[in-house]
Coordinates of C-alpha atoms in Angstrom, one line a residue:
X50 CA -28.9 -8.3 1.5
X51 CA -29.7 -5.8 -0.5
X52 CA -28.3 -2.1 -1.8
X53 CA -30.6 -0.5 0.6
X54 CA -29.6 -2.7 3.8
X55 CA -26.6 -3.5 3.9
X56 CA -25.2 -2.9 7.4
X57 CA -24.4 0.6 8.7
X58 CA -21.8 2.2 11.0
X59 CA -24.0 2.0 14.3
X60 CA -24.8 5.6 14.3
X61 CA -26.2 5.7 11.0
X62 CA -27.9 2.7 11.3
X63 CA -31.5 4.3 10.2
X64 CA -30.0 6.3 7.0
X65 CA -32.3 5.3 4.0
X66 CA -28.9 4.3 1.6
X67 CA -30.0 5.1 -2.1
X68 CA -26.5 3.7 -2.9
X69 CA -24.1 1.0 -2.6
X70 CA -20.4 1.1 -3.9
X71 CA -18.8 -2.1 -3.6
X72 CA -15.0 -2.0 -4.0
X73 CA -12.0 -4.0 -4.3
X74 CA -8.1 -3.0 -5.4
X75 CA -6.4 -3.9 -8.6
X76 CA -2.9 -4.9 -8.4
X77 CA -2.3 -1.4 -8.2
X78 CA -4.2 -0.3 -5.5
X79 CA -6.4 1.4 -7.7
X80 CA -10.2 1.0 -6.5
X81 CA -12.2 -1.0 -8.6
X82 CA -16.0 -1.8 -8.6
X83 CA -19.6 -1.0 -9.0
X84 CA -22.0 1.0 -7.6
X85 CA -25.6 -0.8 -6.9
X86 CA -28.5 1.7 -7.1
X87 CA -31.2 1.9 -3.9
X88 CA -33.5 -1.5 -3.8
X89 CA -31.4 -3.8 -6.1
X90 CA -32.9 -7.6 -5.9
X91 CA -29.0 -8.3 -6.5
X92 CA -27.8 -10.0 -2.9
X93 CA -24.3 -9.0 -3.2
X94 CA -23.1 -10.4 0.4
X95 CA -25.3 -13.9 -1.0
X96 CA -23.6 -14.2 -4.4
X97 CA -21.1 -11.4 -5.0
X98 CA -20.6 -8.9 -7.6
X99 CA -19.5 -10.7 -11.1
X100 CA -16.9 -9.4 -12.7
X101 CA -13.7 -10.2 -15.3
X102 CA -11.2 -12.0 -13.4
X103 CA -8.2 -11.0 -15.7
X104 CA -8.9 -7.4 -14.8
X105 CA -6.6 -8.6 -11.6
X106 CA -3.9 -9.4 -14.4
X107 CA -3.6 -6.0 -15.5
X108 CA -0.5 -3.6 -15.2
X109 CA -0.7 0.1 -15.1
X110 CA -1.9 1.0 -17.9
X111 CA -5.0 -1.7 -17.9
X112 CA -3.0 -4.0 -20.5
X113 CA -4.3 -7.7 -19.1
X114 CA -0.7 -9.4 -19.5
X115 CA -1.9 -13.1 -21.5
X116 CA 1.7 -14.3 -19.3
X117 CA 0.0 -13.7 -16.0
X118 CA -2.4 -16.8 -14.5
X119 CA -5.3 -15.1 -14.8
X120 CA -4.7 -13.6 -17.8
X121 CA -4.2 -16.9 -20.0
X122 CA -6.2 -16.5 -22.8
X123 CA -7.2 -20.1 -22.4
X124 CA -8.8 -19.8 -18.9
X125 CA -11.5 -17.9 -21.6
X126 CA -11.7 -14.8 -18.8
X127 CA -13.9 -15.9 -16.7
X128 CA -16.4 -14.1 -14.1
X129 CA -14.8 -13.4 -10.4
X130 CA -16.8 -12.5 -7.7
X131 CA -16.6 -9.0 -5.1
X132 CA -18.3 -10.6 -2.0
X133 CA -19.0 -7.6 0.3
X134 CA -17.6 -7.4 3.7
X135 CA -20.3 -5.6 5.9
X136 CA -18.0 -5.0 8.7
X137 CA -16.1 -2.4 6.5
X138 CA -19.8 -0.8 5.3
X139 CA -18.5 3.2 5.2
X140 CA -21.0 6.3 4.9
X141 CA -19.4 8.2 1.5
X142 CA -18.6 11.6 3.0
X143 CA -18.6 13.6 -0.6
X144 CA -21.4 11.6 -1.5
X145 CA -25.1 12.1 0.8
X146 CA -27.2 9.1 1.5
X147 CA -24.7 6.8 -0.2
X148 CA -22.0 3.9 1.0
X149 CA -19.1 1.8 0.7
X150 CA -18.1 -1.1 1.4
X151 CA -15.0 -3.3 0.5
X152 CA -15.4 -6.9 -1.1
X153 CA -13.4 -9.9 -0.7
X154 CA -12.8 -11.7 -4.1
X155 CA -13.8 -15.3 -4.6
X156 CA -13.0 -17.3 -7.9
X157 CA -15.8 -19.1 -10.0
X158 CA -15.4 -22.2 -7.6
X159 CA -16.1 -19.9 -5.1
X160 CA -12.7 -20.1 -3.2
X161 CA -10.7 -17.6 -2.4
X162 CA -8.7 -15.8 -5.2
X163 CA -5.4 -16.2 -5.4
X164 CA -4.2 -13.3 -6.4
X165 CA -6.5 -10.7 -5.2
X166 CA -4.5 -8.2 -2.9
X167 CA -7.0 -8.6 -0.3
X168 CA -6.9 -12.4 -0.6
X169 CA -3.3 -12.2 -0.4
X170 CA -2.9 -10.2 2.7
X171 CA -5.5 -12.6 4.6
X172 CA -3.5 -15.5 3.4
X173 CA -0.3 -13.9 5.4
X174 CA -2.0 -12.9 8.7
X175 CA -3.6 -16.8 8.7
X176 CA 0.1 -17.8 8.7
X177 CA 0.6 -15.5 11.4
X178 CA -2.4 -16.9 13.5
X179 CA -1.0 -20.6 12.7
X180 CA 2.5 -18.9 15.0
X181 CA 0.2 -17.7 17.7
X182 CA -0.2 -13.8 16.9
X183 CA -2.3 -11.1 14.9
X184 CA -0.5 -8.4 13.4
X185 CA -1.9 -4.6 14.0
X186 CA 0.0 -1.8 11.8
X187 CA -1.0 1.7 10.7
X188 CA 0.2 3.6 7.7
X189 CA 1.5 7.4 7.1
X190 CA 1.0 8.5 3.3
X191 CA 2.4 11.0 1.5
X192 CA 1.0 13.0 -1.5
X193 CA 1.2 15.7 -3.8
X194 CA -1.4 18.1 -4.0
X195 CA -1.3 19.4 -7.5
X196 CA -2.7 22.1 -9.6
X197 CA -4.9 20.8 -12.8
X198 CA -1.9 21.6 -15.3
X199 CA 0.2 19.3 -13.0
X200 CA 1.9 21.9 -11.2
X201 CA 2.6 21.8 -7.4
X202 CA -0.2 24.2 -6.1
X203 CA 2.8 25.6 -3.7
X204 CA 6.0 27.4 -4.2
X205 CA 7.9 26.7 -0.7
X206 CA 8.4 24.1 1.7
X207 CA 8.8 23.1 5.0
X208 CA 8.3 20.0 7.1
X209 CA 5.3 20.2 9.8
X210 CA 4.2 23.9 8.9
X211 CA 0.9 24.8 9.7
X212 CA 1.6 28.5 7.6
X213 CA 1.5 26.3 4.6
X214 CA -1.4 23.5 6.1
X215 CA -3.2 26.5 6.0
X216 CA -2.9 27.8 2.5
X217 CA -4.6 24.4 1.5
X218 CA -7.8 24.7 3.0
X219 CA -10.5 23.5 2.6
X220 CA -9.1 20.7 1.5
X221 CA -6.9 19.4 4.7
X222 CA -9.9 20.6 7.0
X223 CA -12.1 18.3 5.2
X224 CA -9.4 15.9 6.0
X225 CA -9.6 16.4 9.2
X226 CA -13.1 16.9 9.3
X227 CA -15.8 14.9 7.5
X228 CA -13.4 12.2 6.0
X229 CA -12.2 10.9 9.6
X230 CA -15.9 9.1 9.7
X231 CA -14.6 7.2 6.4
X232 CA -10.9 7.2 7.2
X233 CA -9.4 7.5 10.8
X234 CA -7.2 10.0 10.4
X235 CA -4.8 10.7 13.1
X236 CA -3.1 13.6 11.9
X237 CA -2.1 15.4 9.0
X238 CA 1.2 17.7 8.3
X239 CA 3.0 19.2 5.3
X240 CA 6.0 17.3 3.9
X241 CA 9.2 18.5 2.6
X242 CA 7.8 19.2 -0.8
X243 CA 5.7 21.5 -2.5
X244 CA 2.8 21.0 -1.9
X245 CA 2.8 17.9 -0.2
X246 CA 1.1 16.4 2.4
X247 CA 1.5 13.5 4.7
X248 CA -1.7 11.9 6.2
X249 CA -1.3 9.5 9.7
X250 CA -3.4 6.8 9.7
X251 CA -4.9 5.1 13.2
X252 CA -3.0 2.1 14.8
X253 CA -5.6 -0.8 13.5
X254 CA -5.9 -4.7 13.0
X255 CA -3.7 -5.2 9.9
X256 CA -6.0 -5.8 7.3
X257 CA -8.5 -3.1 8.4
X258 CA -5.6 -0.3 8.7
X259 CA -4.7 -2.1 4.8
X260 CA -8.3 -1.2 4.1
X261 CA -7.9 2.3 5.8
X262 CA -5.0 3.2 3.1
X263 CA -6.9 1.7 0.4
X264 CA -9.9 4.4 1.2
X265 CA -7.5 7.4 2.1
X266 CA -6.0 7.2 -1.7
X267 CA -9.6 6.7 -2.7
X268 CA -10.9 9.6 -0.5
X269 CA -8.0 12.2 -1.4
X270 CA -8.0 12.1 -5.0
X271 CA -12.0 12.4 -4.6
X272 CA -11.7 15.2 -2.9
X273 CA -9.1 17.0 -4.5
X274 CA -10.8 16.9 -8.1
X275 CA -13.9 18.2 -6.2
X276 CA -11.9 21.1 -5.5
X277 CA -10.2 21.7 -8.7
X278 CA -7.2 19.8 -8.0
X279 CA -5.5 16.8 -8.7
X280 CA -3.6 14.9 -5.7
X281 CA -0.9 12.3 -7.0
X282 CA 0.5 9.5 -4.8
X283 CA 3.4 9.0 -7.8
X284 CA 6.8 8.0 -5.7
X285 CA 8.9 10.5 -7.7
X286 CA 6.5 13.2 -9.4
X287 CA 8.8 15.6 -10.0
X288 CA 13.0 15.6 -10.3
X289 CA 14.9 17.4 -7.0
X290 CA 12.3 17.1 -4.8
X291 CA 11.1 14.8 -2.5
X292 CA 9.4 11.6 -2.9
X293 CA 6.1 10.3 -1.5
X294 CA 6.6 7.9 1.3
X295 CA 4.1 4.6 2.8
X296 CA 5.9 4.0 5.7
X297 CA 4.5 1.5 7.6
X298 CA 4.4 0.7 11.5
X299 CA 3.4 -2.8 12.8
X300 CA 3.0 -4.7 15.5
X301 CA 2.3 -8.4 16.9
X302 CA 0.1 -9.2 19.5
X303 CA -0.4 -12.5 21.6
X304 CA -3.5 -13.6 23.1
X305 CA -4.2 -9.9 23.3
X306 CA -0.8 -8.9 25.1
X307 CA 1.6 -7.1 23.2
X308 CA 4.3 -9.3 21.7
X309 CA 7.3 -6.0 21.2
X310 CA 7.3 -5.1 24.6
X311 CA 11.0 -4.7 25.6
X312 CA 13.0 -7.0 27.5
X313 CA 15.8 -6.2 29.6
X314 CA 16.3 -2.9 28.0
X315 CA 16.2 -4.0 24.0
X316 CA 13.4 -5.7 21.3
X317 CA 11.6 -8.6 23.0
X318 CA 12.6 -11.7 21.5
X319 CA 9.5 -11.6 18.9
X320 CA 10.4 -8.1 18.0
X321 CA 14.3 -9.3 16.9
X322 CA 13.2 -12.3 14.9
X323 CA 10.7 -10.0 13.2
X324 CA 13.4 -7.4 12.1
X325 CA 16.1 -10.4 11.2
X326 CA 13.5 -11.7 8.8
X327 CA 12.3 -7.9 7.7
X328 CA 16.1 -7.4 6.5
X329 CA 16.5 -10.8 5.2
X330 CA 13.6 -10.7 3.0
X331 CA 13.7 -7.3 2.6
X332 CA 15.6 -7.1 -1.4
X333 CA 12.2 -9.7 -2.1
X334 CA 9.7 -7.6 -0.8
X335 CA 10.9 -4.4 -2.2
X336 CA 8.5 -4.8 -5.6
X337 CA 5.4 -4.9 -3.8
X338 CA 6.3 -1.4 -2.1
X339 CA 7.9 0.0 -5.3
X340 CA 5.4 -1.4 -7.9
X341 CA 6.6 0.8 -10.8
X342 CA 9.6 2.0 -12.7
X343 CA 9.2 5.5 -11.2
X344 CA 9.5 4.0 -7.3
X345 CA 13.0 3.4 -8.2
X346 CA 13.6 7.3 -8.6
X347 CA 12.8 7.6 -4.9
X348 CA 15.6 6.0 -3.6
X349 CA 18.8 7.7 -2.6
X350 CA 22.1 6.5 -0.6
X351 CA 22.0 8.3 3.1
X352 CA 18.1 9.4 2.8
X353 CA 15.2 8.2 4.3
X354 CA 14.5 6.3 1.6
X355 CA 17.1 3.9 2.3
X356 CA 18.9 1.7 -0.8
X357 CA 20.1 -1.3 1.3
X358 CA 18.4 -3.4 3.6
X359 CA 19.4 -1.7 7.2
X360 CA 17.8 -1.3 10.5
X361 CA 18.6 1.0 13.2
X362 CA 16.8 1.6 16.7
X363 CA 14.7 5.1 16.1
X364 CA 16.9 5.8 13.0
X365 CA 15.0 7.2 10.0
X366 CA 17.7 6.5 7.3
X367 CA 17.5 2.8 8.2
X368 CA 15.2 0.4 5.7
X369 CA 13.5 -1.4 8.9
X370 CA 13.2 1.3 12.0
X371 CA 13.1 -0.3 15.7
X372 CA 10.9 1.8 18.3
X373 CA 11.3 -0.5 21.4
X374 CA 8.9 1.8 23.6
X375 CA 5.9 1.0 26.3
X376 CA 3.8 -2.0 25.8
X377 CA 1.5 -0.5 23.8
X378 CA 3.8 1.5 21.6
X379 CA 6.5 -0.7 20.7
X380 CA 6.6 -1.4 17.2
X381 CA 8.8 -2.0 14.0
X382 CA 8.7 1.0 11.1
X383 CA 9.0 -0.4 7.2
X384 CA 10.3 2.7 5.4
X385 CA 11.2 1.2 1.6
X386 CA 7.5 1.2 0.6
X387 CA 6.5 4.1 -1.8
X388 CA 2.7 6.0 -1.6
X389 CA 1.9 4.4 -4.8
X390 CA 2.1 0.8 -3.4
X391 CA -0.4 -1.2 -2.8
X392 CA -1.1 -0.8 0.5
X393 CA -2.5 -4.5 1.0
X394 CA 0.3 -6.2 -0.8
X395 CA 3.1 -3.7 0.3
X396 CA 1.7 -4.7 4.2
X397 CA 1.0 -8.4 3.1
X398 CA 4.6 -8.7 1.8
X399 CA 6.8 -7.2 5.4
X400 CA 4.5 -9.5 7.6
X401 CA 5.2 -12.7 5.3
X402 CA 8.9 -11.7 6.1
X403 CA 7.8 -11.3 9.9
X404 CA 6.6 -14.9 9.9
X405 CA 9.4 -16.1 7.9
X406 CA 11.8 -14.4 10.8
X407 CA 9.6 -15.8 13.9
X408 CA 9.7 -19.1 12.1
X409 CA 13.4 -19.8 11.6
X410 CA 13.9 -18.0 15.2
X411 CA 15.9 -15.1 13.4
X412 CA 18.0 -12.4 16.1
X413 CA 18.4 -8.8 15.2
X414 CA 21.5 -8.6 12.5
X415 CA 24.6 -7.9 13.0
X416 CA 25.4 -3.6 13.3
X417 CA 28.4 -1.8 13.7
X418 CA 32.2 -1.7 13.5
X419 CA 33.2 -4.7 11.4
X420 CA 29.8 -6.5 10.7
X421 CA 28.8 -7.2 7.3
X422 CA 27.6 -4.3 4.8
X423 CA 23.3 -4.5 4.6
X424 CA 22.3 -5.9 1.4
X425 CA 21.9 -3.7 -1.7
X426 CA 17.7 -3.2 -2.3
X427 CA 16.8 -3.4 -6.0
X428 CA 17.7 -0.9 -8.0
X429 CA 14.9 -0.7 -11.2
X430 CA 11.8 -2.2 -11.2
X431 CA 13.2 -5.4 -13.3
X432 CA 15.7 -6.5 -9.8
X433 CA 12.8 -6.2 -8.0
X434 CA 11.1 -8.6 -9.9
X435 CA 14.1 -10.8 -9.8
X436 CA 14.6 -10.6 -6.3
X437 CA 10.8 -11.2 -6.0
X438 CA 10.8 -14.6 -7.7
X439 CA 14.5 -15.7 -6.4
X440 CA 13.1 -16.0 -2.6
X441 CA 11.9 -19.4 -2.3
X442 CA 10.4 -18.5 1.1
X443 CA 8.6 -15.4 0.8
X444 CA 7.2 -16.4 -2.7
X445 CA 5.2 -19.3 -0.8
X446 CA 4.0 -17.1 2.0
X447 CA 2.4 -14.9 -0.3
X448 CA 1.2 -17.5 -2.9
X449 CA 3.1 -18.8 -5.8
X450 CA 0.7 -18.0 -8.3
X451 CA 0.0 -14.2 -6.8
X452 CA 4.0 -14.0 -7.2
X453 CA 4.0 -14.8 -10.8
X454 CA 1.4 -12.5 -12.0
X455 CA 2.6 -9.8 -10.3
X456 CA 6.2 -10.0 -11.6
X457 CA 4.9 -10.4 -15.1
X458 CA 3.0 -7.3 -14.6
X459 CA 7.0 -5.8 -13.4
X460 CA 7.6 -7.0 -16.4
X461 CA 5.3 -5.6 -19.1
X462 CA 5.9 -2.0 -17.4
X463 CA 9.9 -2.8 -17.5
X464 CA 9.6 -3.5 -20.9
X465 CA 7.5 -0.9 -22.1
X466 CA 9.7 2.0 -20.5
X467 CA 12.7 0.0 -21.8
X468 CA 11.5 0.2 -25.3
X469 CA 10.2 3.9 -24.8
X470 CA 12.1 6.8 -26.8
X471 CA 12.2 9.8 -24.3
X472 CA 12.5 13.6 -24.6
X473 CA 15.3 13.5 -22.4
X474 CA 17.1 10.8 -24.4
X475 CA 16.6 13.1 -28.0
X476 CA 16.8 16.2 -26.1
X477 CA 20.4 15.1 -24.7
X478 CA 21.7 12.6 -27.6
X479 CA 19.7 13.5 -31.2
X480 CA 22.2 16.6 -32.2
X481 CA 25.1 14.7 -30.5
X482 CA 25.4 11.3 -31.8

């Protein structure tokens, strides 16, 4: 298969594609990959694309961490290999004549990495086939729309106003417009911020609505610099105002039935064990929503962005949300994740704590007068980690070796804001100590 024929959305099956981007996520969720001109004798479904494999074992600032698995310097760096998926081939909507698609990463044995976010989030949802169910979910982002001196590119706020939607053409019409070929977007609304926006993702199978938010970060901060703008999914951009959400809404199906559907007025009895293992595991899977020191600045005690691990039945300022509803709609709302996560690890990480819950045969947890106070969530970026590699369980449903490398990468970015001087710090102590 070739850059010119890869396999097309059905209605653009006869395009003539002069080119091919083929993309994968680094532990951030950044997008990573190459772009394959028109004609390439390269077969990139046939052998993949080569590339470093310790470039999966770097943190935030592209630092590979020599700690990490794949960053051992003895392992010599070896080549990795982006293996296109053609089901996810995608018509670039800034770009004419040209595609996407998103690649699944194999090792130099040619097995399945085991670390790659996408890897790790198919490892989970086999675990959830081995129970008997497939997971669907769908993801609302939130981001700030920025001017190019880092400025909100608006003054006021308020939730859900179209007034303000307005102002921000054409960039939210191209949202709603061209993009939804790339992305299915559902809807999009201002946010109680400046300048920010929130974008509703379709209700999907979980690793194509994973791939969905993968492509909307992509696709927004595309199409904001082509506008003069810069659009930043940073948790906590700016001090007294809102932070950027991921919240995520999932929910399990069996042998194509809906598994949440009430019973007898409350969850369904796969819907509680779900949300008892959610809350259980919820302190462990709070670094892979809140990758980065700043995430921690999002949280605040009675907001909705919850510090303990609660749940509450259509309650926003719960950690884990319960929307028993019809069939169809009944689902289970993760709230902790921030929009810089990693949309396939944050996703990968509640449904390892879904299986771990339908697996012990968890019930909802105890609310109310006189039971026990929910668990604190991490507060800094260093818990998390902790909590990360203290939870026996979820650690081997997501892979002990992904675990590692992605708490050492916790690590180097605790240590390097640890170790930082800051303004504030010299502005607040240097003429007072």
């Amino acid at each position: 298969m070739s850059a010119a024929n890869v396999p097309a959305p059905p209605d653009e099956a006869e395009a003539n594609w002069p080119e091919l981007e083929v993309a994968w996520a680094d532990p951030y969720g950044r997008v990573q990959g190459k772009r394959l001109p028109a004609g390439s004798d390269r077969d990139p479904a046939a052998h993949g694309i080569a590339f470093c494999e310790a470039s999966l074992a770097w943190n935030a600032a592209g630092e590979v961490q020599e700690a990490a698995v794949l960053g051992d310097p003895r392992r010599g760096s070896p080549d990795a290999y982006a293996v296109p998926d053609p089901k996810t081939a995608r018509a670039l909507p800034w770009r004419p004549g040209a595609m996407q698609v998103i690649a699944d990463i194999v090792d130099c044995d040619r097995l399945p990495s085991a670390v790659a976010p996408r890897a790790v989030l198919r490892r989970v949802l086999a675990r959830l086939a081995e129970l008997g169910y497939t997971a669907r979910a769908a993801l609302e982002l939130e981001f700030y729309l920025l001017r190019a001196d880092g400025s909100p590119v608006q003054d006021t706020l308020h939730a859900y106003s179209l007034e303000l939607a307005n102002e921000l053409d054409p960039l939210l019409a191209q949202l709603t417009g061209e993009l939804t070929g790339f992305v299915p977007v559902e809807s999009v609304l201002t946010e109680y911020g400046p300048g920010q926006v929130e974008v509703n993702l379709a209700h999907q199978e979980a690793l194509t609505a994973a791939d969905d938010a993968f492509r909307l970060r992509y696709a927004v901060k595309e199409l904001a610099c082509r506008e003069g703008l810069l659009a930043t999914f940073m948790a906590k951009p700016f001090t007294g105002q809102a932070g950027s959400s991921a919240h995520m809404h999932l929910s399990l199906w069996r042998d194509g039935a809906p598994a949440f559907t009430p019973e007898q007025g409350t969850e369904s009895r796969a819907a509680q064990s779900a949300i008892g293992g959610l809350v259980r595991h919820l302190p462990a899977q709070t670094l892979f929503g809140a990758p980065t020191v700043n995430s921690y600045k999002r949280f605040r005690e009675n907001s909705y962005a919850p510090t303990r691990a609660s749940w509450g039945r259509d309650d926003r300022k719960a950690a884990v949300r319960s929307l028993p509803s019809t069939p169809q709609a009944s689902r289970i709302e993760v709230r902790t994740p921030g929009a810089d996560a990693n949309p396939y690890l944050a996703l990968a990480a509640a449904l390892a704590a879904v299986a771990a819950g339908l697996e012990d045969g968890l019930g909802l947890p105890q609310t109310g007068t006189g039971a026990p106070c929910p668990a604190p969530l991490p507060r800094t970026l260093a818990e998390a980690a902790e909590a990360a590699r203290a939870d026996k369980r979820l650690r081997t449903l997501l892979g002990q070796d992904f675990v590692h490398d992605y708490t050492v990468l916790a690590d180097s970015e605790w240590t390097a804001y640890t170790t930082q001087v800051t303004s504030w710090e010299t502005d607040r102590y240097l003429r007072h100590a």
